[in-house]
Coordinates of C-alpha atoms (C1' of nucleotides) in Angstrom, one line a residue:
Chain K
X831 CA 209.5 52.7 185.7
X832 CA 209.4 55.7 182.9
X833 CA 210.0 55.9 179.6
X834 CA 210.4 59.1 177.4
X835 CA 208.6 59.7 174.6
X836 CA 209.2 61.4 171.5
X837 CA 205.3 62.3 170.7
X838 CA 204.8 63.8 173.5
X839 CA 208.3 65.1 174.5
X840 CA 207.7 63.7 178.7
X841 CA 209.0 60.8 180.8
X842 CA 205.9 59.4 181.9
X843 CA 204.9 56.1 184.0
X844 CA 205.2 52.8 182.1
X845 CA 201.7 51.3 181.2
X846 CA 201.8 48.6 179.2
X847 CA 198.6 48.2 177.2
X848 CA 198.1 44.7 177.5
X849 CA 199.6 41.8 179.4
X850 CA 201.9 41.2 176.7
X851 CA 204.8 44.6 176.3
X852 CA 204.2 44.4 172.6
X853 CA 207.4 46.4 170.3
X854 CA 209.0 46.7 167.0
X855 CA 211.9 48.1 166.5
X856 CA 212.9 49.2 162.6
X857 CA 215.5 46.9 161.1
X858 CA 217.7 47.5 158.3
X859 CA 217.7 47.5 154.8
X860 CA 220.2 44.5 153.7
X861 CA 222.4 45.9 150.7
X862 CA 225.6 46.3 152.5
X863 CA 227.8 45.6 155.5
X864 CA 226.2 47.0 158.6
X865 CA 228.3 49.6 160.9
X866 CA 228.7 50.6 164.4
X867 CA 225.3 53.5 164.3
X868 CA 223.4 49.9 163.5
X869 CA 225.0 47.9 166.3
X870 CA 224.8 50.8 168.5
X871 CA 220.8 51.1 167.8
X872 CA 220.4 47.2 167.9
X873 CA 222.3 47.5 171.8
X874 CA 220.0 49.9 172.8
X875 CA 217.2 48.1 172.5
X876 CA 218.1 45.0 173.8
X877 CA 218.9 46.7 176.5
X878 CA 215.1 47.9 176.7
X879 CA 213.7 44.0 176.0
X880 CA 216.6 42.8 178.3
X881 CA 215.5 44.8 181.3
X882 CA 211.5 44.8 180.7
X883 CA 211.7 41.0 180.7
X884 CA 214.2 40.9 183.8
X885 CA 211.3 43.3 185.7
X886 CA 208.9 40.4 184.8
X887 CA 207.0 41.9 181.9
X888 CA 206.5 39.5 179.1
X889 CA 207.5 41.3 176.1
X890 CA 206.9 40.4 171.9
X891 CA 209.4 42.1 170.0
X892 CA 209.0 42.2 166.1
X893 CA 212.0 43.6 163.7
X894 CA 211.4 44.0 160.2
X895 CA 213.8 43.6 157.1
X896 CA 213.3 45.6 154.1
X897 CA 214.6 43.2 151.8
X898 CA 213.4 45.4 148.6
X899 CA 214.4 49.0 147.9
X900 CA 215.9 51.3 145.6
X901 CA 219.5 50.6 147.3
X902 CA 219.2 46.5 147.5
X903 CA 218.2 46.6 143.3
X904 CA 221.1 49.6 142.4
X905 CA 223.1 47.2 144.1
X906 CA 222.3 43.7 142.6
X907 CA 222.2 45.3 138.8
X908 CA 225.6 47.0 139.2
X909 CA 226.5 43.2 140.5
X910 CA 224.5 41.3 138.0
X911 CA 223.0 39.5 140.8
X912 CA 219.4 38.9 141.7
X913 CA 217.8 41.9 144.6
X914 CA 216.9 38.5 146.7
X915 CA 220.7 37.2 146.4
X916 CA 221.9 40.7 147.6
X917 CA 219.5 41.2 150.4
X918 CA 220.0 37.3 151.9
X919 CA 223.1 38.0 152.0
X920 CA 223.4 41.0 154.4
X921 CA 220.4 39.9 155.9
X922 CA 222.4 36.6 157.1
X923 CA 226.0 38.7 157.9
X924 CA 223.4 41.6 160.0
X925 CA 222.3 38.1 161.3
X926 CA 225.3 36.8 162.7
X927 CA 227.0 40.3 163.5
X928 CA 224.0 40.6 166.3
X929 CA 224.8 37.5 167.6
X930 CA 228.9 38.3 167.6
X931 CA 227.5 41.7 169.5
X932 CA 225.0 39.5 171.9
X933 CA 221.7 41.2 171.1
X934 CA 219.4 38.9 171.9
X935 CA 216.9 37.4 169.3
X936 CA 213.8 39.1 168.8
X937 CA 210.4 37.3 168.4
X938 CA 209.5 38.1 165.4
X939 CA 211.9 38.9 162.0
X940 CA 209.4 39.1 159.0
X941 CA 211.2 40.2 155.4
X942 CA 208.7 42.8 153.3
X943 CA 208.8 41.0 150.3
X944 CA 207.0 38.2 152.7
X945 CA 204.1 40.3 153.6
X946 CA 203.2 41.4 150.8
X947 CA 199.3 40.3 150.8
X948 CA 199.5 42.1 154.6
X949 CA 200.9 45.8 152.9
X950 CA 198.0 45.3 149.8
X951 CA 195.7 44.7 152.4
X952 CA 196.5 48.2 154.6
X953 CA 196.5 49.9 151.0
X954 CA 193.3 48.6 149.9
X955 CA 191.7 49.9 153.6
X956 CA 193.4 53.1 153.2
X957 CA 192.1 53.8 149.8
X958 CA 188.9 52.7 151.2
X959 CA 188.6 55.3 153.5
X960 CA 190.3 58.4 151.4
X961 CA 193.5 58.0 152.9
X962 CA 194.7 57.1 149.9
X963 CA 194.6 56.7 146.0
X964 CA 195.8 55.2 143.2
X965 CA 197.8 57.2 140.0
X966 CA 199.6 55.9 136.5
X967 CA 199.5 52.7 139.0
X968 CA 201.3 53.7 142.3
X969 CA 199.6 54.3 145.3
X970 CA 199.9 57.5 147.4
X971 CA 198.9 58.7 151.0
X972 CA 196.9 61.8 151.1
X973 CA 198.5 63.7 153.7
X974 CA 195.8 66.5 153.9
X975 CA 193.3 63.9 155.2
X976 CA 195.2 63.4 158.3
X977 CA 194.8 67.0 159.9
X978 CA 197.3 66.1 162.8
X979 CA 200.2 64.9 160.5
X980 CA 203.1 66.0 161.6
X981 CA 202.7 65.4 165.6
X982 CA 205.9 63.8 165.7
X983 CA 208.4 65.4 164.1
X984 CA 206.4 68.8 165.1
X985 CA 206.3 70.0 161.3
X986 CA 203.4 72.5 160.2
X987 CA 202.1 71.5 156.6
X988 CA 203.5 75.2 155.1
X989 CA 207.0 75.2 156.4
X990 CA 206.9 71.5 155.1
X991 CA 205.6 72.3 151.6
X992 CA 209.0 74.8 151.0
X993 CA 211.4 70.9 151.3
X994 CA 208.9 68.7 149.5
X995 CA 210.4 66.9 146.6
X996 CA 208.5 67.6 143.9
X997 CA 209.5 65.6 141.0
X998 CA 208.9 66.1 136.8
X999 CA 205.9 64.1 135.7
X1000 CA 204.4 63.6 139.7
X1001 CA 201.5 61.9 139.9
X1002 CA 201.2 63.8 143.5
X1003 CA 197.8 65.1 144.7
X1004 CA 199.9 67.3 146.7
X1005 CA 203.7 67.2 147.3
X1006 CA 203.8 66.4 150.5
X1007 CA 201.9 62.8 149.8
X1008 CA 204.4 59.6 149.9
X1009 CA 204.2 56.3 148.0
X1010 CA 202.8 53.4 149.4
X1011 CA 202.9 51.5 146.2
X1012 CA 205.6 52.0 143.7
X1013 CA 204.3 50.9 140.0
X1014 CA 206.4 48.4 138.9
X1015 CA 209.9 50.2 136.3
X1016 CA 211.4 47.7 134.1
X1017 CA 214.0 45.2 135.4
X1018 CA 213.0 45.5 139.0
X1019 CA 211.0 42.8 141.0
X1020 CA 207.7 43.4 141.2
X1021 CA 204.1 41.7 142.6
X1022 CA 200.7 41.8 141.5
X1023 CA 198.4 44.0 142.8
X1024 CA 194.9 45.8 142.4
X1025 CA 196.7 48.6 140.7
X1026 CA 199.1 46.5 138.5
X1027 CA 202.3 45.2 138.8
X1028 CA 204.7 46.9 141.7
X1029 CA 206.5 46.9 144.8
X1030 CA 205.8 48.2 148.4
X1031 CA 206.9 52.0 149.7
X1032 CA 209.2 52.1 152.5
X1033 CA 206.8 53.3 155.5
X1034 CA 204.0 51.1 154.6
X1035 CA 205.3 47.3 155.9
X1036 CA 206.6 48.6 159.2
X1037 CA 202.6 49.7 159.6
X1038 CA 201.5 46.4 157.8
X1039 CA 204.0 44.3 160.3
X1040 CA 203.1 45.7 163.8
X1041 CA 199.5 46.0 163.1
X1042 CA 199.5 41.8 161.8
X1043 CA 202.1 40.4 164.3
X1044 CA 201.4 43.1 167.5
X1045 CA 198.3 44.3 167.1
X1046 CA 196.5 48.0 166.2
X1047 CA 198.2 49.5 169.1
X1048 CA 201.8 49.0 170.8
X1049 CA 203.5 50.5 173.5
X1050 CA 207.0 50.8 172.2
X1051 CA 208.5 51.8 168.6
X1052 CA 211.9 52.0 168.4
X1053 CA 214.5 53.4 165.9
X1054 CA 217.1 56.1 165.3
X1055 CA 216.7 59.9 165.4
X1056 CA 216.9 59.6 162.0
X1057 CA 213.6 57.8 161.5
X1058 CA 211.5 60.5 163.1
X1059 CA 210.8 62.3 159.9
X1060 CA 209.4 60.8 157.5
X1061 CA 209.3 57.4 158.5
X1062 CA 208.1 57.6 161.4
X1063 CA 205.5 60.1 160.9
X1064 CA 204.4 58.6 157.5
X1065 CA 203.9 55.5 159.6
X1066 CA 201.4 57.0 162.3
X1067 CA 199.4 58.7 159.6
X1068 CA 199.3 55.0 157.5
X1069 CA 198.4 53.2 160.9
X1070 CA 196.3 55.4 162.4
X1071 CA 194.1 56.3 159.5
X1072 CA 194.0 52.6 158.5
X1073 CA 193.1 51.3 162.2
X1074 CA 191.1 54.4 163.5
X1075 CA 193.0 53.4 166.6
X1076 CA 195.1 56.2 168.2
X1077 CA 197.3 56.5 169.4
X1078 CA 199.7 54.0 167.0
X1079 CA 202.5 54.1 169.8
X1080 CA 202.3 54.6 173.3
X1081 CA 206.0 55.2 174.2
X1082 CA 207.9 56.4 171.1
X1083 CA 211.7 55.4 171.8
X1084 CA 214.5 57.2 169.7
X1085 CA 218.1 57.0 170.0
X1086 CA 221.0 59.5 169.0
X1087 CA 223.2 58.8 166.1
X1088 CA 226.4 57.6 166.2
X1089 CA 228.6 60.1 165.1
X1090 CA 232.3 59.6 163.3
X1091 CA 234.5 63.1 163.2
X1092 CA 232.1 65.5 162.4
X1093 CA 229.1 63.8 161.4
X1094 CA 226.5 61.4 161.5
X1095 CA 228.0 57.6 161.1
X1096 CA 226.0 56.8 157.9
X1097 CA 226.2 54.3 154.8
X1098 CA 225.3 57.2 152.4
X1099 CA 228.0 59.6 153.4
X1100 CA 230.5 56.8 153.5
X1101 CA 232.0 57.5 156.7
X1102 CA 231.6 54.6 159.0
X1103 CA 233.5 51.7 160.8
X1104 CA 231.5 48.4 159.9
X1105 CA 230.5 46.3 162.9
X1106 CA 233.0 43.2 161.3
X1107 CA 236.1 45.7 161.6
X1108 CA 235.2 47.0 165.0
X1109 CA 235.1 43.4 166.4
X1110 CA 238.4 42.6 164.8
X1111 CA 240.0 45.0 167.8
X1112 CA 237.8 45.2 170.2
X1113 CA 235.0 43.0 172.1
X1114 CA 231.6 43.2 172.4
X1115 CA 231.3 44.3 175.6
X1116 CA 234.0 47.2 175.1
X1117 CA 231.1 48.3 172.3
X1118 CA 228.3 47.9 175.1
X1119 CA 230.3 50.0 177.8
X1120 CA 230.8 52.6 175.4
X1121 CA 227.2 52.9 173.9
X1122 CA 225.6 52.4 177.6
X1123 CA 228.3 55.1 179.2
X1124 CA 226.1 57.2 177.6
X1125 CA 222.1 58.0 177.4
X1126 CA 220.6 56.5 174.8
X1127 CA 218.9 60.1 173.2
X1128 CA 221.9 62.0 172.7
X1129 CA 224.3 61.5 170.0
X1130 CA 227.7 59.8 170.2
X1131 CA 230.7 60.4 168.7
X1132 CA 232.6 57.5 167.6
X1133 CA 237.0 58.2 168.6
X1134 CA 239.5 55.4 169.1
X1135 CA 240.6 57.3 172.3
X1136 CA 236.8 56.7 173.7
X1137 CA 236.7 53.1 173.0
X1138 CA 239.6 52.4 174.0
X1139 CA 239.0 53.5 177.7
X1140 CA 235.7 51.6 177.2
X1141 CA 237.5 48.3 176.5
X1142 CA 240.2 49.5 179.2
X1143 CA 237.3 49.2 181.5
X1144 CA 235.4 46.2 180.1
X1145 CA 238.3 44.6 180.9
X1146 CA 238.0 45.7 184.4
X1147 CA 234.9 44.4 184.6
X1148 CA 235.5 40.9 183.1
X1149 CA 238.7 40.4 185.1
X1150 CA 236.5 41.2 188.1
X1151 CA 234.2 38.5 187.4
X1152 CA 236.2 35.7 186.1
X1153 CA 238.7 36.1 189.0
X1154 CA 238.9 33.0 191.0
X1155 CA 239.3 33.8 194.7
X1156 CA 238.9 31.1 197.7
X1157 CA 235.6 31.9 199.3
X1158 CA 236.8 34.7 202.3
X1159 CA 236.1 33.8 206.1
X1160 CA 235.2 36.9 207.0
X1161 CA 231.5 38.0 206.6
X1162 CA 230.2 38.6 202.9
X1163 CA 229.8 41.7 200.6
X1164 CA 226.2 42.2 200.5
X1165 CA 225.2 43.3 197.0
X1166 CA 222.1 45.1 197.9
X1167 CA 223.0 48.3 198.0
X1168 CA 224.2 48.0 194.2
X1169 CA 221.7 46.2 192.6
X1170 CA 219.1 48.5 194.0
X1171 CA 221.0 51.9 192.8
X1172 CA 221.2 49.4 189.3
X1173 CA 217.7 49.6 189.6
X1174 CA 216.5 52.3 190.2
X1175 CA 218.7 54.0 187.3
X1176 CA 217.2 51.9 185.0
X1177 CA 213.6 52.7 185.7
X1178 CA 214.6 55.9 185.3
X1179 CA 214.2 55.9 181.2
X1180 CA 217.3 53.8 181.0
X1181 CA 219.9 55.5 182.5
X1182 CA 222.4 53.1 181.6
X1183 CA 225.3 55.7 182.2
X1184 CA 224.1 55.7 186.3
X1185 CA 223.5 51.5 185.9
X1186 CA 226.8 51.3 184.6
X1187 CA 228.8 53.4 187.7
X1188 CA 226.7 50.9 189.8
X1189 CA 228.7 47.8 188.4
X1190 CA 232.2 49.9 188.4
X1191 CA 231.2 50.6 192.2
X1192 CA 230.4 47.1 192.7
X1193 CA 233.5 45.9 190.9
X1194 CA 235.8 48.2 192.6
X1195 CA 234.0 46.8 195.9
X1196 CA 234.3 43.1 195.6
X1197 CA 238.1 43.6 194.9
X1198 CA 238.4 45.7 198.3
X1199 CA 236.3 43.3 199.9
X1200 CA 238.6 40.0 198.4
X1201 CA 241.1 41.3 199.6
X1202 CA 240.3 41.8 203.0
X1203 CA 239.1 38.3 203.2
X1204 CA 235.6 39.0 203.0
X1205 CA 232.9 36.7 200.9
X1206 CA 232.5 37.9 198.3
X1207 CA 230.9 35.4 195.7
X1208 CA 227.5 36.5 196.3
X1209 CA 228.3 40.1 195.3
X1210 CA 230.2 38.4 192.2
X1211 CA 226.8 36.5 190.9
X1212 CA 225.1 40.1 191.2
X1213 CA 227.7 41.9 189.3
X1214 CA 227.3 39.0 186.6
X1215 CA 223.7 39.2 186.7
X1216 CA 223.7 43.0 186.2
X1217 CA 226.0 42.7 183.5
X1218 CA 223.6 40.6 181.9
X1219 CA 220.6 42.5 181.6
X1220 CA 223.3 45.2 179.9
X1221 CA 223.9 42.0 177.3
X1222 CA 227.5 42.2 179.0
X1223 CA 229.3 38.8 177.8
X1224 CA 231.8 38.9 180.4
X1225 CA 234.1 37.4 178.2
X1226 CA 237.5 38.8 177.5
X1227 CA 239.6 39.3 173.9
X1228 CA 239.3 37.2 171.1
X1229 CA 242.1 34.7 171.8
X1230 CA 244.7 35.7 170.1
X1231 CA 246.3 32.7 168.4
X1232 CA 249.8 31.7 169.8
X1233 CA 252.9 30.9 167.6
X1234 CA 253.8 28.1 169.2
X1235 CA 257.1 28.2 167.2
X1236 CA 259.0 31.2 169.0
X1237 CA 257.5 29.9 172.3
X1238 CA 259.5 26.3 171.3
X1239 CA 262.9 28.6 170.3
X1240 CA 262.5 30.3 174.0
X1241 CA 261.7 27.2 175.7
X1242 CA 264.7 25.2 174.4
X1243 CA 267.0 28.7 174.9
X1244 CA 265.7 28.9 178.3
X1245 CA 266.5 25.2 178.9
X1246 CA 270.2 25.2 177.8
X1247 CA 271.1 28.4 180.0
X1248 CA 268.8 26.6 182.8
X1249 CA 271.1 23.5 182.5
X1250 CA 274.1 26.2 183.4
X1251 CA 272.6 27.7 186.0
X1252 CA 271.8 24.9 187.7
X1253 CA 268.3 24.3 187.4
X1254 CA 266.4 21.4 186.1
X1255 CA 265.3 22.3 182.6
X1256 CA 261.8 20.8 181.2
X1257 CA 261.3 19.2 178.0
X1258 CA 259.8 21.2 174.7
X1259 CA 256.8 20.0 174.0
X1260 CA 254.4 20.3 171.2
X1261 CA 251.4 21.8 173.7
X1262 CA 251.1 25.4 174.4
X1263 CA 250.2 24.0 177.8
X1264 CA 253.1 21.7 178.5
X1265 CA 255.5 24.5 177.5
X1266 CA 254.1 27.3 179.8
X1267 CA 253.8 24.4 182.6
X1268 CA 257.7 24.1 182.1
X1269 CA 258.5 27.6 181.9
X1270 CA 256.8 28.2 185.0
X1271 CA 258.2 25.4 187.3
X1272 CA 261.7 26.4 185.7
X1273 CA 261.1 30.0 186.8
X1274 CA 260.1 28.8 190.1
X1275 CA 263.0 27.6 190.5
X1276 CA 265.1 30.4 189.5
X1277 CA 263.4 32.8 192.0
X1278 CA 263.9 30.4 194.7
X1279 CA 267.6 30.4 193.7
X1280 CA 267.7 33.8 193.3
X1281 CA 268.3 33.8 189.8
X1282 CA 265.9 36.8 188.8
X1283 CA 268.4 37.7 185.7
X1284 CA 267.2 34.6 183.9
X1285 CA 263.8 34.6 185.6
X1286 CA 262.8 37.7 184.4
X1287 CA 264.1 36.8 180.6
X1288 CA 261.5 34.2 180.6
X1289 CA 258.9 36.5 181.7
X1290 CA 260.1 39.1 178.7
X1291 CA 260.0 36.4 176.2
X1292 CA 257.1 35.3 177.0
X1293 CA 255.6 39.0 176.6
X1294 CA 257.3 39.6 173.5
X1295 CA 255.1 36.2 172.3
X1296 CA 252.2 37.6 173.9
X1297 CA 252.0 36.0 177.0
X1298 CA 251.7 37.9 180.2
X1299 CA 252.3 36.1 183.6
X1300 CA 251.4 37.3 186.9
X1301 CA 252.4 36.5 190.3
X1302 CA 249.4 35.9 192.7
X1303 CA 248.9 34.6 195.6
X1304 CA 247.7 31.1 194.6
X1305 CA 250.9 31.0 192.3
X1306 CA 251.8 31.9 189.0
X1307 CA 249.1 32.4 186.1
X1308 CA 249.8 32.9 182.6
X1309 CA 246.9 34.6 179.9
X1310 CA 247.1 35.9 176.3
X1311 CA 247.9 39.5 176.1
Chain D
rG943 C1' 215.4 79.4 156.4
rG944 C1' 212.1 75.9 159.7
rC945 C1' 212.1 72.1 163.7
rG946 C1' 214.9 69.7 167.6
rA947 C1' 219.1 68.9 170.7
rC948 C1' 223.6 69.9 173.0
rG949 C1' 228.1 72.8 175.4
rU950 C1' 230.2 69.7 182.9
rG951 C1' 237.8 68.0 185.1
rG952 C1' 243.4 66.2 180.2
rC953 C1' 239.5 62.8 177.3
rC954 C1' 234.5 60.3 177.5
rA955 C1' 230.2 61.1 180.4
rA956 C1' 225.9 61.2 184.5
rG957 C1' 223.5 64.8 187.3
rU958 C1' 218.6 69.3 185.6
rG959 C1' 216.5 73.9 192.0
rG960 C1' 219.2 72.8 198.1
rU961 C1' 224.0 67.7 202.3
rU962 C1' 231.0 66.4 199.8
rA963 C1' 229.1 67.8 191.1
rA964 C1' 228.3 59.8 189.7
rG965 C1' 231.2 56.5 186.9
rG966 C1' 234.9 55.2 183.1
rC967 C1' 239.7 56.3 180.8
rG968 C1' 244.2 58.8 181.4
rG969 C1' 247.9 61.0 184.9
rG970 C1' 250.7 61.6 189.8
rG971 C1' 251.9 59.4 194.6
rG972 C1' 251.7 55.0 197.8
rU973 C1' 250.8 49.6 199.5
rC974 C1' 252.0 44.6 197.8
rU975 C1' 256.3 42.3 194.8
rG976 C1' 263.3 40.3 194.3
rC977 C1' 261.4 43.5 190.2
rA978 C1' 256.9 43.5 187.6
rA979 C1' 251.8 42.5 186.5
rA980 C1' 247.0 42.5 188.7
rA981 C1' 244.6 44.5 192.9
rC982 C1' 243.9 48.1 196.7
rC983 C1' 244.5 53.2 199.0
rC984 C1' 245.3 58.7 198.3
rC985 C1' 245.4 62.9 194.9
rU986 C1' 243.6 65.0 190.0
rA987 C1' 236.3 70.4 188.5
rU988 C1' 235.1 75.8 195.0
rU989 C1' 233.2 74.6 189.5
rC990 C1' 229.4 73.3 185.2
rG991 C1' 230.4 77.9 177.1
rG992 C1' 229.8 83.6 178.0
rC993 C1' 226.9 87.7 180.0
rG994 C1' 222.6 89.3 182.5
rG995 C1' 218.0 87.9 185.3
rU996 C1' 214.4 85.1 188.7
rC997 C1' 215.0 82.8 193.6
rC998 C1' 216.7 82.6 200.5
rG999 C1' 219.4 79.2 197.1
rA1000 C1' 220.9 77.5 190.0
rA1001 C1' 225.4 73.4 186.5
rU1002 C1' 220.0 72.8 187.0
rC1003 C1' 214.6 77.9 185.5
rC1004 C1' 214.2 82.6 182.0
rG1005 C1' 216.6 86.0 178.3
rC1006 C1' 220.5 87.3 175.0
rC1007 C1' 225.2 86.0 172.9
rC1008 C1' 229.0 82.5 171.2
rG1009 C1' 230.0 77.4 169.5
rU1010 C1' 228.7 72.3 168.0
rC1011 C1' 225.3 68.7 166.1
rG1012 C1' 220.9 66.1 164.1
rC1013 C1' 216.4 66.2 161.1
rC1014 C1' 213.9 68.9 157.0
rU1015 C1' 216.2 63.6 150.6
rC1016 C1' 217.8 57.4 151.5
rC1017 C1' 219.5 56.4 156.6
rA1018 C1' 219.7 52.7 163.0

RNA sequence: GGCGACGUGGCCAAGUGGUUAAGGCGGGGGUCUGCAAAACCCCUAUUCGGCGGUCCGAAUCCGCCCGUCGCCUCCA
């Protein structure tokens, strides 16, 4: 299979380094609810873990959570509330908003403020060897030292020097140089150090994190666009200086922002849809279709028009799956042909868009084939299995909850003009189930008898409750709109 | 200003030198049905932002132009 990657700009072989696929994808910083650019980062690469594992690699993935930074504190003192209070929370709702989304777990989930004695550690080496030094208590990175800094973001130290931030009273060898240890201000949390009392820079526990938990070099780092510059690039010159090693990252994986209107879905510019909203409308996999309906480097604009054709055809897909057919006598589909196109787009860098028209082939397939009589269960478990390594859930809407009071009022409306048409009325019961049971038999009836008039007033109350029912060929079945 | 992308049917979106330009959504027509729903079938880009060029051959390569976006400050 091949991977693209951002140092080097080419979609080359996939080598693993070791036995063991070792990557870390950058987390988020916990100070508020997480949006749909998170979610849609998160999907991607599950996608990637999901489908290296399914082609048999064994693979370690380790997320990080800044759980300390400007944003968390600005946030807790404007609260009155502790930075740790603030970050558990959102750490716990990004948590469980994953596991709403099905991303699976990753290995490895260490918090900043945990490792500590691992970031001090990298510091102390990269002061060691000149990489780095101390001032008024904080610790920078001397940029100059690293001669290739830059490599992937493809910046040249002069155009750089004209954005710097160069702030009153720096401390800076040179502008260019970032933090690595902030001294501590007052009212912030803070740890003991070789240079005082302080807390960590941004870049330097993602470097402190892989290098502990995945080793000196990896073969995947993922994260947004966004993280190129400077994160990203701060954290090759931190790693690689520190381990000698390079390079840091074999297959550097980025993916396009998530755009809303105009621009880039982001906490700071305040235009975003949170991942809790989103899943109040739509499902999961209706967020998966739309993300993987497109390749993972270029950007994505967020509309309601596009996910809503993506959840029109999720749908699809999960009626296609949970349909319960009587096993055809005629020969079976043979899912070959789709899995191996499935494949083969995937090895190709992820081309989820291409592994996606697979399924809708496939889908569109076992229908045809149903309802010709063929088999086609076998072609069903692929579809479901393909789906999987997409993190599809296959599951449909929310349920949405049933008044159980109008759907009494019709039953016992429908009973009395039943009684003078003719027909045997049911009893109201207290059970959605009973009721609809009931309803159907009565309406049964009613068609037998020719009676559509009052038939199809059952079928219209019913959808004006929410209920849709369909005639098939094993009888009538009612769902939840 | 510097760096990097992108512009494909009504909408979303693959394809990046050569048989009929994937797939989804939407729309139109049909089959099934008492009527629906679901499902299936058919139709819906002779054309890939514009203009030049290279080539036997380009949506795919090169140049210019127009337009959109990201990064350059915290950001998935």
């Amino acid at each position: 299979m091949k991977i693209s990657d951002t140092l080097s700009g080419k979609k080359t072989d996939f080598k693993p380094i070791g036995k063991v696929v070792t990557m870390y994808v950058c987390g988020v910083t916990p100070y508020d609810d997480s949006h749909l650019g998170h979610a849609m980062s998160a999907i991607i690469f599950d996608v990637v873990r999901r489908y290296l594992r399914f082609r048999g690699y064994q693979v370690k993935v380790v997320q990080n959570i800044t759980d300390v930074d400007d944003k968390i504190i600005n946030r807790a003192n404007r609260l009155g509330v502790t930075a740790a209070e603030i970050a558990g929370k959102y750490a716990q709702s990004y948590k469980e908003e994953m596991e709403a989304l099905n991303v699976s777990p990753v290995d490895i989930n260490p918090k900043a403020t945990e490792e500590i004695p691992t970031m001090l550690e990298v510091i102390k080496g990269l002061i060691a060897k000149g990489f780095a030094y101390a001032a008024n208590g904080s610790v920078y990175y001397r940029v100059k030292n690293k001669t290739d800094y830059g490599k992937l973001s493809r910046r040249k130290f002069d155009t750089m020097m004209v954005g710097a931030s160069v702030e009153p009273g720096e401390e800076k060898e040179d502008p260019l140089d970032f933090v690595l240890w902030k001294a501590a201000k007052p009212g912030e949390p803070s740890w003991e150090s070789p240079w005082g009392k302080g807390r960590p820079g941004w870049h330097i526990e993602c470097s402190a994190m892989s290098t502990k938990y995945l080793g000196e070099q990896i073969d995947i780092h993922g994260g947004g666009t966004d993280l190129v510059f400077p994160h990203h690039e701060n954290e090759i010159a931190q790693t690689e200086s520190y381990t000698g090693k390079v390079p840091f990252v074999k297959y550097w994986m980025h993916n396009g922002a998530l755009q809303l209107g105009a621009e880039k879905m982001s906490k700071s510019l305040g235009n975003l849809v949170t991942i809790r909203d989103f899943l109040t409308k739509h499902t999961p996999d209706s967020f998966r279709i739309f993300v993987l309906g497109s390749y993972y480097r270029s950007p994505l604009t967020y509309t309601e028009e596009a996910v809503a054709a993506a959840q029109s055809g999720a749908d699809r897909l999960v009626r296609v799956v949970n349909k319960e057919v009587a096993a055809g006598k005629k020969k079976a589909l043979e899912p070959k042909p789709y899995y191996d196109r499935f494949i083969e787009a995937m090895d190709d860098d992820f081309n989820t868009p291409q592994a996606i028209a697979a399924l809708f082939d496939l889908a569109r397939d076992i229908n045809r084939a149903e309802e010709e009589g063929m088999n086609a269960g076998k072609a069903r478990e692929t579809l479901k299995e393909l789906g999987g390594i997409l993190g599809l859930t296959f599951e449909g809407k929310a349920e949405a909850t049933i008044d159980i009071e109008p759907l009494k009022k019709l039953a016992s409306a429908i009973n009395q003009k039943a009684k003078t048409a003719g027909v045997s009325a049911g009893a109201v019961a207290d059970d959605i189930e009973t009721i609809m049971a009931s309803l159907i038999s009565m309406r049964k009836e009613l068609r037998k008898a020719k009676q559509f008039n009052l038939a199809d007033e059952i079928r219209d109350g019913l959808s004006a409750i929410g209920i849709a029912l369909e005639d098939t060929a094993q009888g009538t079945v009612w769902k939840r709109k």
